[in-house]
Amino acid sequence: MTDLTDLTIAEAREGLEKKDFSAMELTDAYLSVIDGASALNAYVTTVPEKAREMAAVSDKKLAAGEGGDLEGIPLGIKDLFGTEGVYTQACSHILDGFKPRYESTVTANLWADGAVMLGKLNMDEFAMGSSNETSYYGPVLNPWRANGSDAALVPGGSSGGSAAAVAAHLCAGATATDTGGSIRQPAALTGTVGIKPTYGRCSRWGVVAFASSLDQAGPIARTVKDAAMMLKSMASVDLKDTTSVDRPVPDYAAAIGRPVKGLKIGIPKEYRVDGMALEIETLWQQGIDWLKAEGAEIVDISLPHTHYALPAYYIVAPAEASSNLARYDGVRFGLCVPGDDIIDMYEKTRAVGFGAEVKRRVMIGTYVLSAGYYDAYYLKAQKVRTLIRCDFDLAFEAGVDAILTPTTPDAAFEPGAITDPVSMYLNDIFTVTVNMAGLPGISIPAGLDGKGLPLGLQLIGKPFGEETLFQVGQVIENAAGGFQPEKWWA
Amino acid sequence: MSVDTATVKRVARLARIAVTYAEAEKMKGELNAILGFVEQLDKVDVSGVEPMTSAVETTMRKRVDEVTDGDRAEDVVANAPMSEDNFFMVPKMVE
């Protein structure tokens, strides 16, 4: 029998239905490889007992022919999702020991469809980072290494644990979240598929908030089809989230295999930035050629405000974060550092509990929202956001079905290689526009660079155009083939 | 616009984060680098542009004004560092 952990979600579902193996065997196979992969530091918590209980329930349902869409599929959950009775610490010291008494809507949807929880995945603290180096629980290592090198590489961030766990087959698929690129950038750096759906598609209820007008949950998976299967389960209409959009969830996997002949794919000239690796440029052209060969029509488009998305993001996201993170006061949950009085206690708790990057963003956010600066910063950034969205609206109104870009300006880098915050922010230069406009975006592994490291291409869709992204994404996946790292960590 | 150390200390106070003078000095450089980066927005003409307030055009869903949850005091304080009789405990505020 092949190694059960090497099966995709779609393959594992087939095997479970045919009784080739049980949900318990599949879950045990994952628990055993997770144990042997501590070098990657992808998981911060594992829940073997809970996983086996859930697998036992799945086996009963499968035996009765009542299995859900993800029945028996073992998943990893980003530490940002509230999971009842299971540590949910957003990989921050300030949420020490936090075990929610509730379940996030997204994870509740997955369990309702039969998925099995393996544990919680490492991430940048409060999802603030692009390399998974800001986690209180230590950095995650990328399962990928350059040819002939044993130097460690970052998996990207903030969903670095999710991406590394999927790439290393430590779960069949993982949940992730994306505020400025936190699903797509790590997916690109680990050779996995990651989709950030349209804002409002997945409920934010029960997910630790970073920047509420930008945060969206989505899956990281090994294949386009697996990502489609997971998103169908994660997405829902949720009365508990007022920004959840009242729209039926389509069967995303059904869009896969539809021909792309005649679809208009836009190529934005503003994404050709200075200092972009030549290999990224070549890969982009390769993607264009693949889609052209399948009959898609390639059109040049202009998104003139692209350049301003990242600076506007670094006003909007910290501003919203400073407001959201005000709740960590040492009174209601997590860490508490005693002080002389209550203010002293707040200040000490937050000084000890937040890491350097989180403090920086809370400080920037507090500053731009402080008296006299609101109009110059936050209001201006929100106006720039309107202009960014208008750029996309014009392209879509002109008949473009999806937009093809690189996901990142380069491949994975070494831990400690980027120490300057602004340089780190530039990792999100191609992904952040999508969050600012509220659009869906998917990253698909499209090739390896000269050092043998994965690179991704991004497809950006119309609002609620996820089906088109899966449809076109599959064409890229078919042409590029899959990519797997060598198992050096086991 | 750039900030000086006194401003960093003031903002830290607003953000309720204790910072030493040395930390404030270090943060000053980092915050100014970020503020310098976002200054690019000065080049954008936003006259007549409405601020984006929602990523997706939608009217906020409203529900009937009625109690839908409650009687979960134990759950609410379950994660509190200090609690007594389902109340959060904080240091004495009034002498």
Coordinates of C-alpha atoms in Angstrom, one line a residue:
Chain A
M1 CA 0.0 0.0 0.0
T2 CA 1.3 3.5 -0.8
D3 CA 2.0 5.8 2.0
L4 CA -1.4 7.1 3.1
T5 CA 0.0 10.6 3.8
D6 CA 0.9 11.0 0.1
L7 CA -2.7 10.9 -1.0
T8 CA -4.4 14.1 -1.9
I9 CA -7.8 14.9 -0.3
A10 CA -9.6 13.8 -3.4
E11 CA -7.6 10.5 -3.5
A12 CA -8.0 9.9 0.2
R13 CA -11.8 10.4 0.0
E14 CA -12.0 7.8 -2.8
G15 CA -9.9 5.3 -0.7
L16 CA -12.1 5.9 2.3
E17 CA -15.3 5.4 0.4
K18 CA -13.9 2.2 -1.2
K19 CA -12.8 1.0 2.3
D20 CA -9.2 0.6 1.1
F21 CA -8.3 2.0 4.5
S22 CA -10.1 3.6 7.5
A23 CA -10.2 7.1 8.7
M24 CA -8.4 5.9 11.8
E25 CA -5.5 4.4 9.7
L26 CA -5.3 7.7 7.8
T27 CA -5.3 9.8 11.0
D28 CA -2.7 7.5 12.6
A29 CA -0.5 7.8 9.6
Y30 CA -0.5 11.6 9.9
L31 CA 0.0 11.6 13.6
S32 CA 3.1 9.4 13.2
V33 CA 4.7 11.6 10.5
I34 CA 4.0 14.7 12.5
D35 CA 5.9 13.2 15.4
G36 CA 8.9 12.7 13.2
A37 CA 8.8 16.2 11.7
S38 CA 9.4 18.3 14.8
A39 CA 12.5 19.8 13.0
L40 CA 10.0 21.8 10.8
N41 CA 8.2 23.3 13.9
A42 CA 5.0 23.4 11.8
Y43 CA 2.7 22.4 14.6
V44 CA 2.4 24.3 17.9
T45 CA -0.2 21.9 19.4
T46 CA -1.3 18.4 18.3
V47 CA -4.4 16.8 19.6
P48 CA -4.0 13.0 18.9
E49 CA -6.8 11.9 21.2
K50 CA -9.3 14.3 19.7
A51 CA -8.1 13.3 16.2
R52 CA -8.7 9.7 16.9
E53 CA -12.1 10.3 18.5
M54 CA -13.1 12.3 15.3
A55 CA -11.7 9.6 13.1
A56 CA -13.7 6.9 15.0
V57 CA -16.9 8.9 14.4
S58 CA -15.9 9.3 10.7
D59 CA -15.4 5.5 10.4
K60 CA -18.9 4.9 11.8
K61 CA -20.4 7.4 9.4
L62 CA -18.5 5.9 6.4
A63 CA -19.6 2.4 7.3
A64 CA -23.2 3.7 7.4
G65 CA -22.7 5.4 4.0
E66 CA -23.3 8.8 5.7
G67 CA -19.9 10.4 5.2
G68 CA -19.7 14.2 4.6
D69 CA -17.7 15.8 1.8
L70 CA -14.5 15.8 3.9
E71 CA -15.3 12.7 6.0
G72 CA -12.2 11.3 7.6
I73 CA -9.8 13.9 6.1
P74 CA -7.1 14.9 8.6
L75 CA -6.5 18.7 8.6
G76 CA -4.2 21.1 10.3
I77 CA -5.7 24.4 11.7
K78 CA -3.9 27.7 11.8
D79 CA -3.5 28.9 15.4
L80 CA -5.6 31.9 14.6
F81 CA -8.9 29.9 14.4
G82 CA -10.8 29.5 17.7
T83 CA -11.1 25.8 18.5
E84 CA -13.2 24.8 21.5
G85 CA -11.1 23.5 24.3
V86 CA -7.9 23.5 22.2
Y87 CA -5.1 26.1 22.6
T88 CA -5.7 29.1 20.4
Q89 CA -2.9 31.5 21.0
A90 CA -2.3 33.2 17.6
C91 CA 1.3 32.3 18.3
S92 CA 1.5 35.2 20.7
H93 CA 2.8 35.2 24.3
I94 CA -0.1 37.5 25.2
L95 CA -2.6 34.7 24.5
D96 CA -0.8 32.3 26.8
G97 CA -2.9 29.3 27.7
F98 CA -6.1 30.6 25.9
K99 CA -8.6 27.8 25.3
P100 CA -11.8 29.2 23.8
R101 CA -15.2 28.0 24.9
Y102 CA -16.4 28.3 21.3
E103 CA -15.6 27.1 17.8
S104 CA -14.9 29.4 14.9
T105 CA -17.5 29.1 12.1
V106 CA -15.0 28.0 9.5
T107 CA -13.6 25.1 11.6
A108 CA -17.2 24.2 12.7
N109 CA -18.1 23.9 9.0
L110 CA -15.1 21.6 8.4
W111 CA -16.0 19.3 11.3
A112 CA -19.6 19.2 10.2
D113 CA -18.4 17.9 6.9
G114 CA -16.5 15.2 8.6
A115 CA -12.9 16.5 8.7
V116 CA -10.5 15.4 11.5
M117 CA -8.4 17.9 13.5
L118 CA -4.7 17.0 13.9
G119 CA -3.7 20.1 15.7
K120 CA -2.9 23.8 15.5
L121 CA -0.3 25.2 13.1
N122 CA 2.5 27.7 13.7
M123 CA 2.2 31.2 12.2
D124 CA 3.6 34.7 12.6
E125 CA 2.4 36.3 15.8
F126 CA -1.2 37.6 15.2
A127 CA -0.6 36.9 11.5
M128 CA 1.8 39.8 11.3
G129 CA 4.8 38.7 9.2
S130 CA 5.9 37.3 5.9
S131 CA 8.4 34.7 7.0
N132 CA 6.9 33.0 10.1
E133 CA 9.9 34.4 12.1
T134 CA 7.7 36.5 14.5
S135 CA 6.0 33.5 16.1
Y136 CA 6.4 33.3 19.9
Y137 CA 6.8 29.5 19.4
G138 CA 9.8 29.9 17.1
P139 CA 10.2 30.0 13.3
V140 CA 8.9 27.3 10.9
L141 CA 11.3 25.8 8.5
N142 CA 10.4 25.4 4.8
P143 CA 10.4 21.7 3.8
W144 CA 12.2 23.0 0.6
R145 CA 15.9 23.5 0.5
A146 CA 18.1 24.8 -2.4
N147 CA 19.8 22.2 -4.6
G148 CA 22.9 20.8 -2.8
S149 CA 22.3 23.0 0.2
D150 CA 21.2 22.2 3.7
A151 CA 20.7 25.9 4.7
A152 CA 17.3 26.6 6.3
L153 CA 14.7 28.6 4.4
V154 CA 11.6 30.4 5.6
P155 CA 8.2 29.0 4.5
G156 CA 6.8 32.5 4.1
G157 CA 4.1 33.9 6.3
S158 CA 2.0 34.5 8.1
S159 CA 0.5 31.0 7.4
G160 CA 4.0 29.5 7.4
G161 CA 3.0 26.5 9.5
S162 CA 0.0 25.8 7.3
A163 CA 2.1 25.9 4.1
A164 CA 5.0 23.9 5.5
A165 CA 2.6 21.2 6.9
V166 CA 0.8 20.8 3.6
A167 CA 4.1 20.8 1.6
A168 CA 5.7 18.2 4.0
H169 CA 2.5 16.0 4.0
L170 CA 1.9 16.6 7.7
C171 CA -1.8 17.1 7.0
A172 CA -4.0 16.5 4.0
G173 CA -4.9 20.2 3.9
A174 CA -4.8 23.2 6.2
T175 CA -6.8 26.3 7.1
A176 CA -5.0 29.6 6.7
T177 CA -5.9 33.3 6.7
D178 CA -4.8 36.2 4.4
T179 CA -4.8 39.9 5.3
G180 CA -2.1 41.0 2.9
G181 CA -0.9 37.8 1.3
S182 CA -0.6 35.4 4.2
I183 CA -2.1 32.5 2.3
R184 CA -0.7 33.1 -1.1
Q185 CA 2.9 34.1 -0.3
P186 CA 3.6 31.0 1.8
A187 CA 1.8 28.8 -0.7
A188 CA 4.1 30.1 -3.4
L189 CA 7.2 29.6 -1.3
T190 CA 6.4 26.0 -0.5
G191 CA 5.0 24.7 -3.8
T192 CA 1.4 24.5 -2.5
V193 CA -2.0 25.9 -3.6
G194 CA -3.5 28.7 -1.6
I195 CA -6.7 30.7 -2.2
K196 CA -7.9 33.8 -0.4
P197 CA -11.6 34.0 -1.3
T198 CA -13.6 37.2 -1.8
Y199 CA -14.0 39.3 1.3
G200 CA -17.2 38.1 3.0
R201 CA -17.1 34.5 1.6
C202 CA -15.7 32.8 4.7
S203 CA -17.0 33.9 8.1
R204 CA -14.6 35.7 10.3
W205 CA -16.5 34.7 13.4
G206 CA -14.2 33.0 16.0
V207 CA -11.1 33.9 14.1
V208 CA -8.6 36.1 16.1
A209 CA -8.9 39.5 14.4
F210 CA -6.0 41.3 12.8
A211 CA -7.3 43.9 10.3
S212 CA -11.1 43.3 10.1
S213 CA -11.7 44.9 6.7
L214 CA -8.9 42.8 5.1
D215 CA -8.9 39.4 6.9
Q216 CA -10.2 36.4 5.1
A217 CA -9.9 32.7 5.7
G218 CA -9.0 30.2 3.0
P219 CA -7.4 26.8 2.5
I220 CA -3.8 25.8 1.6
A221 CA -3.8 22.4 -0.1
R222 CA -1.6 20.3 -2.4
T223 CA -3.8 20.6 -5.5
V224 CA -6.3 23.0 -7.0
K225 CA -9.0 20.4 -6.6
D226 CA -8.2 19.8 -2.9
A227 CA -8.3 23.6 -2.4
A228 CA -11.7 23.7 -4.1
M229 CA -13.1 20.9 -1.9
M230 CA -11.9 22.6 1.3
L231 CA -13.1 26.1 0.3
K232 CA -16.6 24.7 -0.4
S233 CA -16.7 23.4 3.2
M234 CA -15.1 26.5 4.8
A235 CA -17.3 29.1 3.1
S236 CA -20.8 29.8 4.3
V237 CA -23.3 32.4 5.1
D238 CA -23.0 33.3 8.7
L239 CA -25.4 35.4 10.7
K240 CA -22.7 35.8 13.4
D241 CA -20.5 37.9 11.0
T242 CA -22.2 41.0 9.7
T243 CA -19.7 41.1 6.7
S244 CA -20.6 37.5 5.7
V245 CA -22.2 37.8 2.3
D246 CA -25.6 36.2 1.7
R247 CA -24.8 34.2 -1.4
P248 CA -25.0 30.4 -1.9
V249 CA -21.7 28.6 -1.9
P250 CA -21.1 26.9 -5.3
D251 CA -19.6 23.5 -5.9
Y252 CA -16.1 24.9 -6.7
A253 CA -14.7 21.5 -7.8
A254 CA -17.3 21.3 -10.5
A255 CA -15.6 24.3 -12.2
I256 CA -12.4 22.3 -12.6
G257 CA -11.9 20.8 -16.1
R258 CA -14.1 23.4 -17.8
P259 CA -12.3 24.7 -20.9
V260 CA -10.6 28.1 -20.6
K261 CA -10.9 28.7 -24.4
G262 CA -12.2 32.2 -25.0
L263 CA -11.6 33.4 -21.4
K264 CA -9.9 36.8 -21.3
I265 CA -6.8 36.8 -19.0
G266 CA -5.4 40.3 -18.1
I267 CA -1.7 40.9 -17.7
P268 CA -1.1 44.1 -15.7
K269 CA 2.0 46.0 -16.7
E270 CA 2.4 47.5 -13.3
Y271 CA 3.4 44.1 -11.8
R272 CA 6.6 44.2 -13.8
V273 CA 8.6 45.8 -10.9
D274 CA 12.2 46.8 -10.6
G275 CA 14.4 44.1 -9.0
M276 CA 12.0 41.3 -9.9
A277 CA 14.0 38.0 -10.2
L278 CA 14.5 37.2 -13.9
E279 CA 13.2 33.7 -13.2
I280 CA 9.9 35.2 -12.0
E281 CA 9.6 37.1 -15.2
T282 CA 10.3 33.9 -17.2
L283 CA 7.7 32.0 -15.2
W284 CA 5.1 34.6 -15.8
Q285 CA 5.6 34.4 -19.5
Q286 CA 5.4 30.6 -19.2
G287 CA 2.1 30.9 -17.5
I288 CA 0.9 33.2 -20.3
D289 CA 2.0 30.7 -22.9
W290 CA 0.2 27.8 -21.1
L291 CA -3.1 29.7 -21.0
K292 CA -2.7 30.8 -24.6
A293 CA -2.1 27.2 -25.7
E294 CA -5.5 26.3 -24.1
G295 CA -7.2 29.0 -26.1
A296 CA -7.4 31.8 -23.5
E297 CA -7.1 35.3 -24.9
I298 CA -4.3 37.3 -23.3
V299 CA -4.9 41.0 -23.0
D300 CA -2.6 43.7 -21.6
I301 CA -4.2 45.7 -18.9
S302 CA -3.3 48.6 -16.6
L303 CA -3.9 48.9 -12.9
P304 CA -2.3 52.3 -12.4
H305 CA -2.6 52.5 -8.6
T306 CA -0.9 49.2 -7.9
H307 CA 2.2 51.0 -6.6
Y308 CA 0.2 52.6 -3.8
A309 CA -1.4 49.5 -2.4
L310 CA 1.4 48.5 -0.1
P311 CA 1.9 52.0 1.5
A312 CA -1.9 52.3 1.9
Y313 CA -2.0 48.8 3.4
Y314 CA 0.6 49.8 6.0
I315 CA -1.8 52.5 7.2
V316 CA -5.1 50.5 7.1
A317 CA -3.8 47.2 8.5
P318 CA -1.9 48.7 11.5
A319 CA -4.8 51.1 12.3
E320 CA -7.3 48.3 12.4
A321 CA -4.8 46.1 14.3
S322 CA -4.3 48.7 17.0
S323 CA -8.0 48.8 17.6
N324 CA -8.5 45.0 17.5
L325 CA -5.5 44.3 19.7
A326 CA -6.7 46.7 22.4
R327 CA -8.6 43.8 23.9
Y328 CA -5.4 42.2 25.2
D329 CA -5.3 43.8 28.6
G330 CA -4.4 41.0 31.0
V331 CA -7.9 41.0 32.4
R332 CA -10.0 38.7 30.3
F333 CA -7.7 36.1 28.9
G334 CA -4.1 35.2 28.4
L335 CA -1.0 36.7 30.0
C336 CA -1.2 39.0 32.9
V337 CA 1.8 40.8 34.3
P338 CA 1.0 42.4 37.7
G339 CA 1.5 46.2 38.0
D340 CA 1.2 49.0 40.6
D341 CA -2.2 49.9 39.3
I342 CA -4.5 48.9 36.4
I343 CA -2.8 51.1 33.8
D344 CA 0.6 49.8 34.9
M345 CA -0.7 46.3 34.6
Y346 CA -2.0 46.9 31.0
E347 CA 1.3 48.5 30.0
K348 CA 3.5 45.8 31.5
T349 CA 1.3 42.9 30.2
R350 CA 1.3 44.4 26.6
A351 CA 5.1 45.2 26.8
V352 CA 5.9 41.5 27.7
G353 CA 3.1 39.9 25.8
F354 CA 3.5 41.4 22.3
G355 CA 6.6 40.8 20.1
A356 CA 8.5 43.5 18.3
E357 CA 6.6 43.4 15.0
V358 CA 3.2 43.4 16.7
K359 CA 4.3 46.4 18.9
R360 CA 5.5 48.3 15.8
R361 CA 2.2 47.8 14.1
V362 CA 0.1 48.7 17.1
M363 CA 2.2 51.8 17.5
I364 CA 1.9 52.8 13.9
G365 CA -1.8 52.2 14.0
T366 CA -2.2 54.2 17.2
Y367 CA -0.2 57.1 15.7
V368 CA -2.2 57.3 12.4
L369 CA -5.5 57.2 14.3
S370 CA -4.4 59.7 16.9
A371 CA -5.9 63.2 17.1
G372 CA -5.0 65.3 14.1
Y373 CA -3.6 62.5 12.0
Y374 CA -6.8 60.6 11.0
D375 CA -7.5 62.5 7.8
A376 CA -3.9 62.6 6.7
Y377 CA -3.4 58.9 7.1
Y378 CA -6.3 56.6 7.6
L379 CA -8.9 58.5 5.5
K380 CA -6.4 59.1 2.8
A381 CA -5.5 55.4 2.7
Q382 CA -9.1 54.4 2.5
K383 CA -9.5 56.8 -0.5
V384 CA -6.5 55.2 -2.2
R385 CA -8.2 51.9 -1.6
T386 CA -11.2 53.1 -3.6
L387 CA -8.8 54.0 -6.5
I388 CA -7.2 50.5 -6.3
R389 CA -10.6 48.9 -6.4
C390 CA -11.6 51.1 -9.4
D391 CA -8.6 49.9 -11.3
F392 CA -9.8 46.3 -11.0
D393 CA -13.4 47.2 -11.7
L394 CA -12.4 48.9 -15.0
A395 CA -10.4 45.8 -16.1
F396 CA -13.3 43.5 -15.3
E397 CA -15.8 45.8 -17.0
A398 CA -13.7 45.7 -20.1
G399 CA -14.3 41.9 -20.2
V400 CA -11.3 40.5 -18.3
D401 CA -12.2 37.2 -16.6
A402 CA -9.1 36.8 -14.4
I403 CA -5.7 38.5 -14.0
L404 CA -2.4 36.6 -14.1
T405 CA 0.6 37.8 -12.1
P406 CA 3.5 36.3 -10.1
T407 CA 2.7 35.6 -6.5
T408 CA 5.9 36.9 -5.0
P409 CA 8.9 38.9 -6.3
D410 CA 11.3 36.0 -5.4
A411 CA 11.6 32.5 -4.0
A412 CA 12.1 31.5 -0.3
F413 CA 14.9 33.2 1.6
E414 CA 17.0 32.3 4.6
P415 CA 15.9 33.1 8.2
G416 CA 17.4 36.4 9.3
A417 CA 18.1 37.5 5.7
I418 CA 15.5 40.4 5.9
T419 CA 15.8 42.4 9.1
D420 CA 14.4 45.7 7.9
P421 CA 10.6 45.8 8.4
V422 CA 9.9 47.8 5.2
S423 CA 11.9 45.3 3.1
M424 CA 9.9 42.4 4.6
Y425 CA 6.7 44.2 3.7
L426 CA 7.8 44.2 0.0
N427 CA 7.2 40.4 0.0
D428 CA 3.5 41.2 -0.3
I429 CA 3.8 43.6 -3.2
F430 CA 1.8 41.4 -5.6
T431 CA -0.7 40.0 -3.1
V432 CA -1.7 43.0 -1.1
T433 CA -3.7 44.8 -3.9
V434 CA -6.2 41.9 -3.8
N435 CA -6.9 42.3 -0.1
M436 CA -7.2 46.1 -0.5
A437 CA -9.9 45.5 -3.2
G438 CA -11.6 42.6 -1.4
L439 CA -11.1 40.3 -4.4
P440 CA -10.3 36.6 -4.6
G441 CA -6.8 35.5 -5.4
I442 CA -5.2 32.0 -5.8
S443 CA -1.5 31.0 -5.9
I444 CA -0.6 27.9 -7.9
P445 CA 2.9 26.3 -7.9
A446 CA 4.1 26.9 -11.4
G447 CA 7.8 26.0 -11.5
L448 CA 11.2 25.7 -9.7
D449 CA 13.9 28.4 -9.9
G450 CA 17.5 27.7 -10.8
K451 CA 18.2 26.6 -7.2
G452 CA 15.3 24.1 -7.3
L453 CA 12.9 26.3 -5.1
P454 CA 9.2 26.6 -5.9
L455 CA 7.7 29.7 -7.4
G456 CA 4.0 30.5 -7.7
L457 CA 1.7 32.3 -10.1
Q458 CA -1.3 34.3 -8.9
L459 CA -4.7 34.5 -10.5
I460 CA -7.0 37.4 -9.4
G461 CA -10.7 37.1 -9.9
K462 CA -13.8 39.2 -9.9
P463 CA -15.8 39.4 -6.7
F464 CA -17.1 35.9 -6.0
G465 CA -15.2 34.7 -9.1
E466 CA -13.6 31.8 -7.3
E467 CA -14.9 29.2 -9.7
T468 CA -13.0 30.9 -12.6
L469 CA -9.8 30.9 -10.5
F470 CA -10.2 27.1 -9.9
Q471 CA -11.0 26.5 -13.6
V472 CA -7.9 28.5 -14.8
G473 CA -5.8 27.4 -11.9
Q474 CA -6.2 23.7 -12.9
V475 CA -4.8 24.5 -16.4
I476 CA -1.7 25.9 -14.8
E477 CA -1.4 23.0 -12.5
N478 CA -1.8 20.5 -15.4
A479 CA 0.9 22.3 -17.4
A480 CA 3.3 22.8 -14.5
G481 CA 2.9 19.4 -12.7
G482 CA 3.2 19.0 -9.0
F483 CA 6.3 19.7 -6.9
Q484 CA 7.4 17.9 -3.8
P485 CA 10.4 18.5 -1.5
E486 CA 12.8 15.7 -0.5
K487 CA 12.0 14.4 2.9
W488 CA 15.2 15.5 4.7
W489 CA 13.5 16.1 8.1
A490 CA 12.2 12.6 8.8
Chain B
M1 CA 6.1 63.5 8.8
S2 CA 8.5 62.0 11.3
V3 CA 8.3 61.3 15.0
D4 CA 10.7 62.1 17.8
T5 CA 11.3 60.1 20.9
A6 CA 8.8 62.1 23.0
T7 CA 6.1 61.3 20.4
V8 CA 7.0 57.6 20.5
K9 CA 6.7 57.6 24.3
R10 CA 3.3 59.4 24.0
V11 CA 2.0 57.0 21.4
A12 CA 3.2 54.1 23.5
R13 CA 1.2 55.5 26.4
L14 CA -1.9 55.7 24.2
A15 CA -1.3 52.1 23.0
R16 CA -0.8 51.0 26.6
I17 CA 2.6 49.5 25.9
A18 CA 5.4 50.2 28.5
V19 CA 8.6 51.2 26.6
T20 CA 11.9 52.3 28.1
Y21 CA 13.8 55.3 26.7
A22 CA 16.2 53.0 24.9
E23 CA 13.3 51.0 23.3
A24 CA 11.6 54.3 22.3
E25 CA 14.8 55.4 20.6
K26 CA 15.0 52.2 18.6
M27 CA 11.3 52.3 17.7
K28 CA 11.7 55.9 16.6
G29 CA 14.0 54.8 13.7
E30 CA 11.7 51.9 12.7
L31 CA 8.5 53.9 12.9
N32 CA 10.0 56.7 10.8
A33 CA 11.1 54.2 8.2
I34 CA 7.5 53.0 7.9
L35 CA 6.1 56.5 8.0
G36 CA 8.6 57.5 5.3
F37 CA 7.4 54.5 3.2
V38 CA 3.8 55.4 3.4
E39 CA 4.6 59.0 2.5
Q40 CA 4.5 57.9 -1.2
L41 CA 0.7 58.4 -0.9
D42 CA 1.3 62.1 -1.0
K43 CA 1.7 61.7 -4.8
V44 CA -1.8 60.4 -5.2
D45 CA -4.6 62.8 -6.0
V46 CA -7.6 61.7 -4.0
S47 CA -9.7 64.9 -4.5
G48 CA -13.3 63.9 -5.0
V49 CA -12.6 60.2 -4.1
E50 CA -14.9 58.6 -1.6
P51 CA -13.1 56.5 1.1
M52 CA -13.7 52.8 0.8
T53 CA -15.6 51.6 3.8
S54 CA -16.5 48.1 2.8
A55 CA -14.6 45.6 0.7
V56 CA -17.8 44.3 -0.8
E57 CA -20.7 46.5 -1.7
T58 CA -23.3 45.4 0.7
T59 CA -25.8 46.9 3.2
M60 CA -25.0 45.6 6.6
R61 CA -27.4 42.9 7.7
K62 CA -29.5 43.8 10.7
R63 CA -31.3 41.5 13.0
V64 CA -34.2 41.9 15.3
D65 CA -33.2 43.6 18.5
E66 CA -33.6 40.6 20.9
V67 CA -31.5 38.5 23.3
T68 CA -29.9 35.6 21.3
D69 CA -27.2 34.6 23.8
G70 CA -26.3 34.8 27.4
D71 CA -26.3 32.9 30.7
R72 CA -22.7 31.9 30.0
A73 CA -20.9 33.9 32.7
E74 CA -18.7 30.9 33.5
D75 CA -17.6 30.5 29.9
V76 CA -16.9 34.3 29.7
V77 CA -14.6 34.3 32.6
A78 CA -13.1 30.8 32.0
N79 CA -9.9 32.2 30.6
A80 CA -9.5 35.1 32.9
P81 CA -6.1 35.3 34.8
M82 CA -8.1 36.3 37.9
S83 CA -11.8 35.9 38.6
E84 CA -14.1 35.4 41.5
D85 CA -17.8 34.5 41.5
N86 CA -17.9 35.0 37.7
F87 CA -16.4 38.5 37.9
F88 CA -13.2 39.6 36.4
M89 CA -10.6 40.7 39.0
V90 CA -8.4 43.8 38.5
P91 CA -6.1 45.7 40.8
K92 CA -7.9 48.2 43.1
M93 CA -8.7 51.4 41.2
V94 CA -10.3 53.6 43.9
E95 CA -8.8 54.0 47.3

